[in-house]
């Protein structure tokens, strides 16, 4: 009988906050949700060795489970966007000479000039943002150049802060990686380049020409281009896996590493709502429309196209807080509250931002009754629905502000932890008036990265990504709009938008 052909596969990795914590609970006691929120309430960092140790643990668990690493043809991955890693002078030599007898974290401990690295939740670089915008001619000019106005979490501004406040560490840094290219470097055993798509989240890359902007680099820090290295297309094969993994785990020597990218671009579909620590809306665009809100990134699988992203910082952590305060710390009670309240919540609208929100820049909890009067509280079930309806109405209003329109063919792919909750997805379908699909894994960044590894292996830009994923399992329909939903929310959305503007004007002062 003919022997069956050996199984072959591609691996996808996700270096996000939540995933890393899942692997190394010991960091959950040393950090809060995988991050350190500093005393200023604005600076937020993560220990770089947390990610290194997480990789050690995952690989050891896979080895112990009997996973056959020899079947892996290629791998790629995703990292939380904007975070930055600072490799100490000489670190590349350590990467190139890893001993297969030891775990990574024991060999890389002295390789970082900054041990606690800035991550996407940081909002401490407002001064650096203003300096950068002034250097290139203003916020809109920066948005047209790099796809975004200056944002505190964007890497260029974080690098500028480190150069200004810790010049010694900056001068001892031979390479600066994003979380995505840092993760790829671990597999390569040398520095991996930054890809165009995740590089679009730095306020440093010209998204049309796909080269570093000299004006932006010069404004942030000296000798920055040599520390970043040249950016590459996101579907590039950046090299073969390091011999460390061949000898320690049995990966084949020819296993290819395809450039890692940001967690949001990792799964490039036409309309994705990621309900994670932060909530993000990710839209496929053929023409960039840089504005003062949201972000335009280079498309990770089609170099002619782009992706628009809206990030909402008060995501799952906010939902967990409301669950704890109004649903007895229970998701089933949370769901019952949604089931027991009507679409439109009787006209009660809420805005819930326990940390400074990105879209738009508001902080605090703001509630309004059906007469648009501020109230201090709602009944528990009404609070739950007000949170979820508010989060999704905000997403629709700001997506339409970027020019996106919900069409009859619109299909929403929901990913992230909260995509497991069917009642939350029902509200999403009702507010957008479109069907919501889910993938049978909440680890969409991993799945997307595995498909991107296939894409890179198959020839990258010469092969349409749609060709690579056409045999992929279709997402599963999870919710369709309730009868009458469009009438309810078409009436509520303008009111919600007006109230959001009212809060903004009260907190930011009247528009100039
Ligand atoms: O800041 C963000 C996008 O701009 C977040 O979605 C991070 O990528 C989450 F890790």
PDB file of C-alpha atoms and ligand atoms in Angstrom, residues 80-82 120 153-154 263-264 278 280 295 297 309 311 358, ligand 1:
ATOM      1  CA  UNK A  80       1.011  43.699  19.205  1.00  0.00           C
ATOM      2  CA  UNK A  81       1.501  46.845  17.186  1.00  0.00           C
ATOM      3  CA  UNK A  82       3.668  49.851  18.106  1.00  0.00           C
ATOM      4  CA  UNK A 120       0.608  50.149  22.682  1.00  0.00           C
ATOM      5  CA  UNK A 153       1.621  54.812  21.255  1.00  0.00           C
ATOM      6  CA  UNK A 154       3.230  55.049  17.805  1.00  0.00           C
ATOM      7  CA  UNK A 263      -1.614  41.710  15.235  1.00  0.00           C
ATOM      8  CA  UNK A 264      -4.335  43.657  13.426  1.00  0.00           C
ATOM      9  CA  UNK A 278      -8.329  46.908  22.741  1.00  0.00           C
ATOM     10  CA  UNK A 280     -10.093  47.355  16.628  1.00  0.00           C
ATOM     11  CA  UNK A 295      -4.929  54.947  10.756  1.00  0.00           C
ATOM     12  CA  UNK A 297      -1.529  50.935   7.050  1.00  0.00           C
ATOM     13  CA  UNK A 309      -7.731  50.768  11.337  1.00  0.00           C
ATOM     14  CA  UNK A 311      -8.519  51.453  17.652  1.00  0.00           C
ATOM     15  CA  UNK A 358      -8.135  56.771  21.556  1.00  0.00           C
TER      16      UNK A 358
HETATM   17  O1  LIG B   1      -2.779  49.911  19.208  1.00  0.00           O
HETATM   18  C1  LIG B   1      -3.374  49.074  18.570  1.00  0.00           C
HETATM   19  C2  LIG B   1      -3.649  49.252  17.109  1.00  0.00           C
HETATM   20  O2  LIG B   1      -3.246  50.549  16.678  1.00  0.00           O
HETATM   21  C3  LIG B   1      -3.797  47.830  19.247  1.00  0.00           C
HETATM   22  O3  LIG B   1      -4.781  47.130  18.499  1.00  0.00           O
HETATM   23  C4  LIG B   1      -2.615  46.919  19.436  1.00  0.00           C
HETATM   24  O4  LIG B   1      -2.173  46.432  18.167  1.00  0.00           O
HETATM   25  C5  LIG B   1      -3.047  45.767  20.338  1.00  0.00           C
HETATM   26  F1  LIG B   1      -2.014  44.965  20.598  1.00  0.00           F
END
